[in-house]
mmCIF file of C-alpha atoms in Angstrom:
data_model
loop_
_atom_site.group_PDB
_atom_site.id
_atom_site.type_symbol
_atom_site.label_atom_id
_atom_site.label_comp_id
_atom_site.label_asym_id
_atom_site.label_seq_id
_atom_site.Cartn_x
_atom_site.Cartn_y
_atom_site.Cartn_z
ATOM 1 C CA UNK A 1 118.832 106.736 126.300
ATOM 2 C CA UNK A 2 120.301 106.020 122.832
ATOM 3 C CA UNK A 3 118.741 102.605 122.895
ATOM 4 C CA UNK A 4 115.432 104.095 123.920
ATOM 5 C CA UNK A 5 115.608 106.558 121.041
ATOM 6 C CA UNK A 6 116.440 103.764 118.593
ATOM 7 C CA UNK A 7 113.544 101.687 119.867
ATOM 8 C CA UNK A 8 111.161 104.607 119.602
ATOM 9 C CA UNK A 9 112.348 105.248 116.067
ATOM 10 C CA UNK A 10 111.752 101.624 115.111
ATOM 11 C CA UNK A 11 108.226 101.763 116.515
ATOM 12 C CA UNK A 12 107.630 104.967 114.600
ATOM 13 C CA UNK A 13 108.697 103.101 111.454
ATOM 14 C CA UNK A 14 105.996 100.531 112.098
ATOM 15 C CA UNK A 15 103.351 103.233 112.411
ATOM 16 C CA UNK A 16 104.454 104.563 109.041
ATOM 17 C CA UNK A 17 104.129 101.223 107.272
ATOM 18 C CA UNK A 18 100.446 101.614 106.522
ATOM 19 C CA UNK A 19 101.243 104.802 104.648
ATOM 20 C CA UNK A 20 104.362 103.569 102.896
ATOM 21 C CA UNK A 21 103.074 100.244 101.653
ATOM 22 C CA UNK A 22 100.815 100.440 98.637
ATOM 23 C CA UNK A 23 99.562 97.296 96.939
ATOM 24 C CA UNK A 24 101.405 96.342 93.856
ATOM 25 C CA UNK A 25 101.043 93.899 91.023
ATOM 26 C CA UNK A 26 102.501 91.833 88.103
ATOM 27 C CA UNK A 27 102.448 91.626 84.299
ATOM 28 C CA UNK A 28 102.930 89.570 81.166
ATOM 29 C CA UNK A 29 102.784 89.785 77.424
ATOM 30 C CA UNK A 30 102.776 87.525 74.359
ATOM 31 C CA UNK A 31 105.780 87.157 72.112
ATOM 32 C CA UNK A 32 105.722 88.851 68.700
ATOM 33 C CA UNK A 33 105.397 86.154 66.028
ATOM 34 C CA UNK A 34 107.468 86.279 62.883
ATOM 35 C CA UNK A 35 104.438 86.995 60.746
ATOM 36 C CA UNK A 36 105.104 88.737 57.441
ATOM 37 C CA UNK A 37 101.574 89.336 56.152
ATOM 38 C CA UNK A 38 102.069 93.089 56.151
ATOM 39 C CA UNK A 39 101.725 93.372 52.408
ATOM 40 C CA UNK A 40 97.954 93.689 52.614
ATOM 41 C CA UNK A 41 98.264 96.506 55.159
ATOM 42 C CA UNK A 42 99.878 99.252 53.120
ATOM 43 C CA UNK A 43 99.561 101.925 55.744
ATOM 44 C CA UNK A 44 98.020 103.042 59.013
ATOM 45 C CA UNK A 45 97.152 106.196 60.902
ATOM 46 C CA UNK A 46 100.335 105.902 62.967
ATOM 47 C CA UNK A 47 102.498 108.401 61.065
ATOM 48 C CA UNK A 48 103.435 111.655 62.769
ATOM 49 C CA UNK A 49 102.499 113.869 59.861
ATOM 50 C CA UNK A 50 106.138 114.902 59.419
ATOM 51 C CA UNK A 51 106.477 113.399 55.965
ATOM 52 C CA UNK A 52 108.012 110.144 57.271
ATOM 53 C CA UNK A 53 106.794 106.994 55.487
ATOM 54 C CA UNK A 54 103.782 105.368 57.087
ATOM 55 C CA UNK A 55 104.311 102.112 58.913
ATOM 56 C CA UNK A 56 102.387 99.053 57.863
ATOM 57 C CA UNK A 57 99.814 97.771 60.300
ATOM 58 C CA UNK A 58 101.976 94.696 60.874
ATOM 59 C CA UNK A 59 104.901 96.930 61.828
ATOM 60 C CA UNK A 60 102.651 98.819 64.217
ATOM 61 C CA UNK A 61 101.475 95.529 65.715
ATOM 62 C CA UNK A 62 105.043 94.408 66.346
ATOM 63 C CA UNK A 63 105.959 97.775 67.844
ATOM 64 C CA UNK A 64 102.975 97.711 70.194
ATOM 65 C CA UNK A 65 103.785 94.117 71.083
ATOM 66 C CA UNK A 66 107.406 95.045 71.910
ATOM 67 C CA UNK A 67 106.268 97.914 74.129
ATOM 68 C CA UNK A 68 103.969 95.650 76.114
ATOM 69 C CA UNK A 69 106.764 93.088 76.400
ATOM 70 C CA UNK A 70 109.039 95.731 77.937
ATOM 71 C CA UNK A 71 106.250 96.773 80.276
ATOM 72 C CA UNK A 72 105.846 93.126 81.279
ATOM 73 C CA UNK A 73 109.506 92.795 82.198
ATOM 74 C CA UNK A 74 109.350 96.014 84.232
ATOM 75 C CA UNK A 75 106.186 94.792 85.939
ATOM 76 C CA UNK A 76 107.918 91.643 87.156
ATOM 77 C CA UNK A 77 110.695 93.809 88.619
ATOM 78 C CA UNK A 78 108.071 96.009 90.264
ATOM 79 C CA UNK A 79 106.181 93.064 91.725
ATOM 80 C CA UNK A 80 109.344 91.446 93.052
ATOM 81 C CA UNK A 81 110.373 94.709 94.739
ATOM 82 C CA UNK A 82 106.891 95.014 96.226
ATOM 83 C CA UNK A 83 106.993 91.431 97.480
ATOM 84 C CA UNK A 84 110.342 92.063 99.179
ATOM 85 C CA UNK A 85 109.082 95.332 100.632
ATOM 86 C CA UNK A 86 106.121 93.526 102.189
ATOM 87 C CA UNK A 87 108.456 90.944 103.708
ATOM 88 C CA UNK A 88 110.758 93.622 105.136
ATOM 89 C CA UNK A 89 107.796 95.548 106.489
ATOM 90 C CA UNK A 90 106.663 92.412 108.300
ATOM 91 C CA UNK A 91 110.150 91.954 109.742
ATOM 92 C CA UNK A 92 110.188 95.538 110.993
ATOM 93 C CA UNK A 93 106.839 95.009 112.697
ATOM 94 C CA UNK A 94 108.139 91.864 114.433
ATOM 95 C CA UNK A 95 111.328 93.616 115.506
ATOM 96 C CA UNK A 96 109.448 96.629 116.820
ATOM 97 C CA UNK A 97 107.272 94.340 118.924
ATOM 98 C CA UNK A 98 110.365 92.545 120.196
ATOM 99 C CA UNK A 99 111.892 95.906 121.123
ATOM 100 C CA UNK A 100 108.812 96.864 123.121
ATOM 101 C CA UNK A 101 108.873 93.502 124.939
ATOM 102 C CA UNK A 102 112.622 93.900 125.573
ATOM 103 C CA UNK A 103 112.195 97.375 127.016
ATOM 104 C CA UNK A 104 109.471 96.141 129.348
ATOM 105 C CA UNK A 105 111.637 93.232 130.461
ATOM 106 C CA UNK A 106 114.609 95.512 131.134
ATOM 107 C CA UNK A 107 112.432 97.787 133.268
ATOM 108 C CA UNK A 108 111.229 94.769 135.263
ATOM 109 C CA UNK A 109 114.766 93.410 135.768
ATOM 110 C CA UNK A 110 116.061 96.799 136.825
ATOM 111 C CA UNK A 111 113.241 96.999 139.336
ATOM 112 C CA UNK A 112 114.259 93.592 140.762
ATOM 113 C CA UNK A 113 117.914 94.596 140.943
ATOM 114 C CA UNK A 114 116.940 97.848 142.653
ATOM 115 C CA UNK A 115 114.849 95.994 145.227
ATOM 116 C CA UNK A 116 117.802 93.742 146.028
ATOM 117 C CA UNK A 117 120.101 96.736 146.410
ATOM 118 C CA UNK A 118 117.659 98.520 148.718
ATOM 119 C CA UNK A 119 117.298 95.393 150.867
ATOM 120 C CA UNK A 120 121.056 95.164 151.290
ATOM 121 C CA UNK A 121 121.213 98.835 152.250
ATOM 122 C CA UNK A 122 118.572 98.330 154.957
ATOM 123 C CA UNK A 123 120.508 95.385 156.407
ATOM 124 C CA UNK A 124 123.798 97.233 156.473
ATOM 125 C CA UNK A 125 125.106 95.604 153.368
ATOM 126 C CA UNK A 126 124.413 92.094 154.605
ATOM 127 C CA UNK A 127 121.817 89.944 152.881
ATOM 128 C CA UNK A 128 119.097 88.525 155.203
ATOM 129 C CA UNK A 129 120.679 85.094 155.219
ATOM 130 C CA UNK A 130 123.938 86.503 156.533
ATOM 131 C CA UNK A 131 122.183 87.527 159.734
ATOM 132 C CA UNK A 132 121.436 83.877 160.433
ATOM 133 C CA UNK A 133 125.063 82.947 159.721
ATOM 134 C CA UNK A 134 126.059 84.987 162.795
ATOM 135 C CA UNK A 135 123.762 82.917 165.022
ATOM 136 C CA UNK A 136 125.055 80.395 167.549
ATOM 137 C CA UNK A 137 122.252 78.036 166.553
ATOM 138 C CA UNK A 138 123.719 75.414 164.128
ATOM 139 C CA UNK A 139 120.436 74.998 162.266
ATOM 140 C CA UNK A 140 119.993 78.746 161.822
ATOM 141 C CA UNK A 141 123.611 78.909 160.637
ATOM 142 C CA UNK A 142 122.976 76.258 157.956
ATOM 143 C CA UNK A 143 119.767 77.976 156.892
ATOM 144 C CA UNK A 144 121.705 81.210 156.635
ATOM 145 C CA UNK A 145 124.364 79.657 154.399
ATOM 146 C CA UNK A 146 121.667 78.278 152.089
ATOM 147 C CA UNK A 147 119.793 81.593 151.883
ATOM 148 C CA UNK A 148 122.977 83.553 151.175
ATOM 149 C CA UNK A 149 123.792 81.156 148.329
ATOM 150 C CA UNK A 150 120.269 81.481 146.917
ATOM 151 C CA UNK A 151 120.424 85.257 147.182
ATOM 152 C CA UNK A 152 123.756 85.383 145.365
ATOM 153 C CA UNK A 153 122.444 83.144 142.595
ATOM 154 C CA UNK A 154 119.287 85.221 142.251
ATOM 155 C CA UNK A 155 121.271 88.448 142.030
ATOM 156 C CA UNK A 156 123.627 86.973 139.426
ATOM 157 C CA UNK A 157 120.626 85.639 137.516
ATOM 158 C CA UNK A 158 118.948 89.044 137.404
ATOM 159 C CA UNK A 159 122.135 90.791 136.279
ATOM 160 C CA UNK A 160 122.877 88.108 133.671
ATOM 161 C CA UNK A 161 119.363 88.278 132.247
ATOM 162 C CA UNK A 162 119.516 92.061 132.233
ATOM 163 C CA UNK A 163 122.758 91.968 130.230
ATOM 164 C CA UNK A 164 121.364 89.441 127.726
ATOM 165 C CA UNK A 165 118.160 91.418 127.284
ATOM 166 C CA UNK A 166 120.108 94.629 126.654
ATOM 167 C CA UNK A 167 122.225 92.842 124.032
ATOM 168 C CA UNK A 168 119.098 91.434 122.373
ATOM 169 C CA UNK A 169 117.586 94.909 122.321
ATOM 170 C CA UNK A 170 120.666 96.299 120.585
ATOM 171 C CA UNK A 171 120.467 93.501 117.987
ATOM 172 C CA UNK A 172 116.752 94.100 117.375
ATOM 173 C CA UNK A 173 117.381 97.808 116.877
ATOM 174 C CA UNK A 174 120.241 97.184 114.413
ATOM 175 C CA UNK A 175 118.134 94.641 112.485
ATOM 176 C CA UNK A 176 115.218 97.073 112.347
ATOM 177 C CA UNK A 177 117.519 99.740 110.901
ATOM 178 C CA UNK A 178 118.911 97.291 108.307
ATOM 179 C CA UNK A 179 115.435 96.183 107.229
ATOM 180 C CA UNK A 180 114.321 99.781 107.000
ATOM 181 C CA UNK A 181 117.186 100.549 104.594
ATOM 182 C CA UNK A 182 116.269 97.506 102.481
ATOM 183 C CA UNK A 183 112.647 98.595 102.511
ATOM 184 C CA UNK A 184 113.568 102.029 101.239
ATOM 185 C CA UNK A 185 115.816 100.543 98.536
ATOM 186 C CA UNK A 186 112.942 98.404 97.278
ATOM 187 C CA UNK A 187 110.662 101.437 97.316
ATOM 188 C CA UNK A 188 113.105 103.157 94.953
ATOM 189 C CA UNK A 189 113.139 100.082 92.672
ATOM 190 C CA UNK A 190 109.342 100.017 92.665
ATOM 191 C CA UNK A 191 109.110 103.688 91.750
ATOM 192 C CA UNK A 192 111.553 103.301 88.838
ATOM 193 C CA UNK A 193 109.795 100.186 87.547
ATOM 194 C CA UNK A 194 106.379 101.837 87.843
ATOM 195 C CA UNK A 195 107.583 104.839 85.854
ATOM 196 C CA UNK A 196 108.923 102.557 83.133
ATOM 197 C CA UNK A 197 105.736 100.469 83.029
ATOM 198 C CA UNK A 198 103.501 103.499 82.677
ATOM 199 C CA UNK A 199 105.730 104.978 79.974
ATOM 200 C CA UNK A 200 105.724 101.768 77.881
ATOM 201 C CA UNK A 201 101.970 101.258 78.208
ATOM 202 C CA UNK A 202 101.278 104.916 77.417
ATOM 203 C CA UNK A 203 103.429 104.671 74.272
ATOM 204 C CA UNK A 204 101.601 101.510 73.154
ATOM 205 C CA UNK A 205 98.201 103.073 73.778
ATOM 206 C CA UNK A 206 99.220 106.188 71.879
ATOM 207 C CA UNK A 207 100.207 104.112 68.854
ATOM 208 C CA UNK A 208 96.938 102.226 68.966
ATOM 209 C CA UNK A 209 94.872 105.388 69.462
ATOM 210 C CA UNK A 210 96.289 106.819 66.224
ATOM 211 C CA UNK A 211 94.710 103.985 64.264
ATOM 212 C CA UNK A 212 91.316 104.276 62.677
ATOM 213 C CA UNK A 213 88.475 102.086 63.930
ATOM 214 C CA UNK A 214 88.795 99.626 61.062
ATOM 215 C CA UNK A 215 92.565 99.510 61.537
ATOM 216 C CA UNK A 216 92.161 98.635 65.209
ATOM 217 C CA UNK A 217 89.856 95.775 64.240
ATOM 218 C CA UNK A 218 92.425 94.613 61.704
ATOM 219 C CA UNK A 219 95.166 94.925 64.340
ATOM 220 C CA UNK A 220 93.309 92.523 66.619
ATOM 221 C CA UNK A 221 92.879 90.133 63.718
ATOM 222 C CA UNK A 222 96.619 90.312 62.967
ATOM 223 C CA UNK A 223 97.356 89.447 66.602
ATOM 224 C CA UNK A 224 95.059 86.443 66.391
ATOM 225 C CA UNK A 225 96.564 85.329 63.082
ATOM 226 C CA UNK A 226 100.103 85.568 64.475
ATOM 227 C CA UNK A 227 99.130 83.509 67.527
ATOM 228 C CA UNK A 228 97.353 80.951 65.354
ATOM 229 C CA UNK A 229 100.406 80.646 63.129
ATOM 230 C CA UNK A 230 102.668 79.898 66.096
ATOM 231 C CA UNK A 231 100.174 77.493 67.662
ATOM 232 C CA UNK A 232 99.833 75.594 64.389
ATOM 233 C CA UNK A 233 103.611 75.306 64.077
ATOM 234 C CA UNK A 234 103.824 74.049 67.664
ATOM 235 C CA UNK A 235 101.127 71.429 67.147
ATOM 236 C CA UNK A 236 102.698 70.357 63.836
ATOM 237 C CA UNK A 237 105.934 69.599 65.683
ATOM 238 C CA UNK A 238 104.138 66.748 67.475
ATOM 239 C CA UNK A 239 104.485 68.407 70.878
ATOM 240 C CA UNK A 240 100.955 67.450 71.899
ATOM 241 C CA UNK A 241 101.184 63.749 71.089
ATOM 242 C CA UNK A 242 102.660 62.712 74.445
ATOM 243 C CA UNK A 243 100.770 65.243 76.568
ATOM 244 C CA UNK A 244 97.893 63.239 77.991
ATOM 245 C CA UNK A 245 98.277 63.326 81.769
ATOM 246 C CA UNK A 246 95.455 64.102 84.192
ATOM 247 C CA UNK A 247 95.528 67.020 86.576
ATOM 248 C CA UNK A 248 96.195 66.462 90.260
ATOM 249 C CA UNK A 249 93.386 67.207 92.747
ATOM 250 C CA UNK A 250 94.905 70.607 93.483
ATOM 251 C CA UNK A 251 95.609 71.180 89.815
ATOM 252 C CA UNK A 252 91.910 70.724 89.034
ATOM 253 C CA UNK A 253 91.036 73.346 91.647
ATOM 254 C CA UNK A 254 93.612 75.762 90.216
ATOM 255 C CA UNK A 255 92.277 75.265 86.677
ATOM 256 C CA UNK A 256 88.695 75.763 87.851
ATOM 257 C CA UNK A 257 89.626 79.028 89.567
ATOM 258 C CA UNK A 258 91.599 80.351 86.584
ATOM 259 C CA UNK A 259 88.911 79.538 84.008
ATOM 260 C CA UNK A 260 86.268 81.159 86.210
ATOM 261 C CA UNK A 261 88.125 84.453 85.722
ATOM 262 C CA UNK A 262 87.747 84.410 81.916
ATOM 263 C CA UNK A 263 86.410 87.726 80.651
ATOM 264 C CA UNK A 264 87.871 89.820 83.480
ATOM 265 C CA UNK A 265 90.198 92.631 82.352
ATOM 266 C CA UNK A 266 93.962 92.605 82.473
ATOM 267 C CA UNK A 267 95.350 95.260 84.824
ATOM 268 C CA UNK A 268 99.065 95.287 85.526
ATOM 269 C CA UNK A 269 99.787 94.392 89.140
ATOM 270 C CA UNK A 270 96.242 93.173 89.788
ATOM 271 C CA UNK A 271 95.598 90.020 91.814
ATOM 272 C CA UNK A 272 91.811 89.950 91.585
ATOM 273 C CA UNK A 273 89.062 89.573 92.225
ATOM 274 C CA UNK A 274 87.915 91.990 89.498
ATOM 275 C CA UNK A 275 91.079 92.064 87.343
ATOM 276 C CA UNK A 276 94.406 90.269 86.969
ATOM 277 C CA UNK A 277 97.776 90.380 85.345
ATOM 278 C CA UNK A 278 99.389 87.156 84.144
ATOM 279 C CA UNK A 279 101.175 86.036 87.302
ATOM 280 C CA UNK A 280 98.474 87.556 89.481
ATOM 281 C CA UNK A 281 96.055 85.093 87.872
ATOM 282 C CA UNK A 282 98.294 82.026 88.223
ATOM 283 C CA UNK A 283 99.401 82.791 91.790
ATOM 284 C CA UNK A 284 95.825 83.394 92.951
ATOM 285 C CA UNK A 285 94.598 80.243 91.204
ATOM 286 C CA UNK A 286 97.117 78.091 93.040
ATOM 287 C CA UNK A 287 96.466 79.931 96.296
ATOM 288 C CA UNK A 288 92.790 79.013 95.877
ATOM 289 C CA UNK A 289 93.937 75.401 95.412
ATOM 290 C CA UNK A 290 95.782 75.552 98.742
ATOM 291 C CA UNK A 291 99.307 75.933 97.355
ATOM 292 C CA UNK A 292 100.863 79.408 97.686
ATOM 293 C CA UNK A 293 103.444 80.091 94.950
ATOM 294 C CA UNK A 294 105.704 83.066 94.090
ATOM 295 C CA UNK A 295 103.935 86.201 92.855
ATOM 296 C CA UNK A 296 105.899 86.921 89.669
ATOM 297 C CA UNK A 297 106.379 84.836 86.527
ATOM 298 C CA UNK A 298 110.165 85.154 86.839
ATOM 299 C CA UNK A 299 110.138 83.886 90.421
ATOM 300 C CA UNK A 300 107.725 81.114 89.460
ATOM 301 C CA UNK A 301 110.219 80.037 86.806
ATOM 302 C CA UNK A 302 113.174 80.332 89.188
ATOM 303 C CA UNK A 303 111.722 78.614 92.241
ATOM 304 C CA UNK A 304 109.138 76.045 91.104
ATOM 305 C CA UNK A 305 110.110 72.546 89.870
ATOM 306 C CA UNK A 306 110.712 72.374 86.101
ATOM 307 C CA UNK A 307 108.811 69.821 84.009
ATOM 308 C CA UNK A 308 109.417 68.592 80.461
ATOM 309 C CA UNK A 309 106.767 69.795 78.014
ATOM 310 C CA UNK A 310 105.873 66.197 77.156
ATOM 311 C CA UNK A 311 105.062 65.599 80.837
ATOM 312 C CA UNK A 312 102.696 68.576 81.169
ATOM 313 C CA UNK A 313 99.361 68.164 82.890
ATOM 314 C CA UNK A 314 96.504 70.623 83.515
ATOM 315 C CA UNK A 315 97.389 73.079 86.279
ATOM 316 C CA UNK A 316 101.054 73.297 85.282
ATOM 317 C CA UNK A 317 102.345 76.755 84.423
ATOM 318 C CA UNK A 318 103.918 77.535 81.060
ATOM 319 C CA UNK A 319 106.521 80.299 81.238
ATOM 320 C CA UNK A 320 106.989 82.367 78.104
ATOM 321 C CA UNK A 321 109.777 84.449 76.515
ATOM 322 C CA UNK A 322 113.481 84.329 77.247
ATOM 323 C CA UNK A 323 113.091 86.722 80.196
ATOM 324 C CA UNK A 324 110.217 84.709 81.752
ATOM 325 C CA UNK A 325 108.011 87.806 81.562
ATOM 326 C CA UNK A 326 104.736 85.983 80.874
ATOM 327 C CA UNK A 327 102.957 82.953 82.304
ATOM 328 C CA UNK A 328 99.795 81.012 81.495
ATOM 329 C CA UNK A 329 98.131 77.946 83.036
ATOM 330 C CA UNK A 330 97.877 74.796 80.947
ATOM 331 C CA UNK A 331 94.313 73.462 80.969
ATOM 332 C CA UNK A 332 94.693 70.520 78.569
ATOM 333 C CA UNK A 333 94.122 69.882 74.852
ATOM 334 C CA UNK A 334 96.968 72.215 73.906
ATOM 335 C CA UNK A 335 95.358 75.299 75.503
ATOM 336 C CA UNK A 336 96.139 77.750 78.290
ATOM 337 C CA UNK A 337 94.169 80.310 80.246
ATOM 338 C CA UNK A 338 96.036 83.583 80.746
ATOM 339 C CA UNK A 339 95.789 87.345 81.185
ATOM 340 C CA UNK A 340 97.443 88.636 77.985
ATOM 341 C CA UNK A 341 98.156 92.382 78.352
ATOM 342 C CA UNK A 342 96.553 95.793 78.993
ATOM 343 C CA UNK A 343 93.468 96.247 76.847
ATOM 344 C CA UNK A 344 92.726 92.522 76.765
ATOM 345 C CA UNK A 345 90.749 90.200 79.038
ATOM 346 C CA UNK A 346 91.579 86.883 80.702
ATOM 347 C CA UNK A 347 91.080 84.369 77.923
ATOM 348 C CA UNK A 348 91.941 80.988 76.428
ATOM 349 C CA UNK A 349 94.833 80.701 73.979
ATOM 350 C CA UNK A 350 96.977 78.070 72.325
ATOM 351 C CA UNK A 351 99.756 76.837 74.601
ATOM 352 C CA UNK A 352 102.207 77.218 71.717
ATOM 353 C CA UNK A 353 100.969 80.617 70.539
ATOM 354 C CA UNK A 354 103.917 82.327 72.242
ATOM 355 C CA UNK A 355 107.580 81.480 72.648
ATOM 356 C CA UNK A 356 107.752 78.803 75.366
ATOM 357 C CA UNK A 357 110.636 79.050 77.822
ATOM 358 C CA UNK A 358 109.603 76.055 79.909
ATOM 359 C CA UNK A 359 107.039 74.504 82.231
ATOM 360 C CA UNK A 360 106.845 74.463 86.041
ATOM 361 C CA UNK A 361 104.677 72.403 88.385
ATOM 362 C CA UNK A 362 103.547 74.049 91.633
ATOM 363 C CA UNK A 363 102.472 70.823 93.346
ATOM 364 C CA UNK A 364 105.292 68.452 92.407
#
């Protein structure tokens, strides 16, 4: 009965999966450049009115940038937890099905064993073959010996299979319980990461909302100037001189998919088709090219083959920032396509406009 209760509980878990599993997503954000052109921006509408000195627009830009960076790191943690939760949910479903099959098999084997026991009872405890063994006819005696042996083997086979099936059922139930605990642990991680993401994005939006219209326009220009400054420095280092390789067939498909998404909004955790976050864009692009890759930028960096920058080709993924919290797809000529951050759309940018951690190649 305990096993039956455990199995029923596992099946109940499966029924709950559709309620427990909510789609999740990933994030990314550009690195704050070391721009110091804040002298022309003497102040902004970001002060609290408490008499504290106003921050320059450049300081506000860096603060907003840092908040989105933190949100990006939390988003990767959220997406990884969600990915693991999906995997564990799938395992629970498989185990629950195995439990149902095991229960059915046990019922069938018990029925066979019961039939054998009833047959022996009707024959006074002697199997049918034993009746022939009492005969004076030599041939009937030999047939009886053979049938007794077959009956014994069949009975042992049924009992052995019954024992193995019961052991398997116990293992399935234990595994289902273990996966359920892991699933719940990842749910907790997701909830914490989601809370952190929303808090960081809300703080960034609040800062930006305190700016006047002209200041917000200037803020965007400062972002573009900072990116341009870093891209120019990267190109001046000669990094692009040796980068002249052609994309693979799959790489061309991935690039075509990614560039087709230009103009669609960034939404953290989104995987399309109407919006994307950074790793949502790159993972879906390579999926469209027939090569599934990890969902998050950190897992892409950890699991995909690393390539030297000088060996880059279109379709390769450039991972940004020391914590691998952002990713873009190299499309050639020193440019990437990426989903920058909340409030921005999928766009083209300089490959060196953010701090490069390294390059990975999905189809190596």
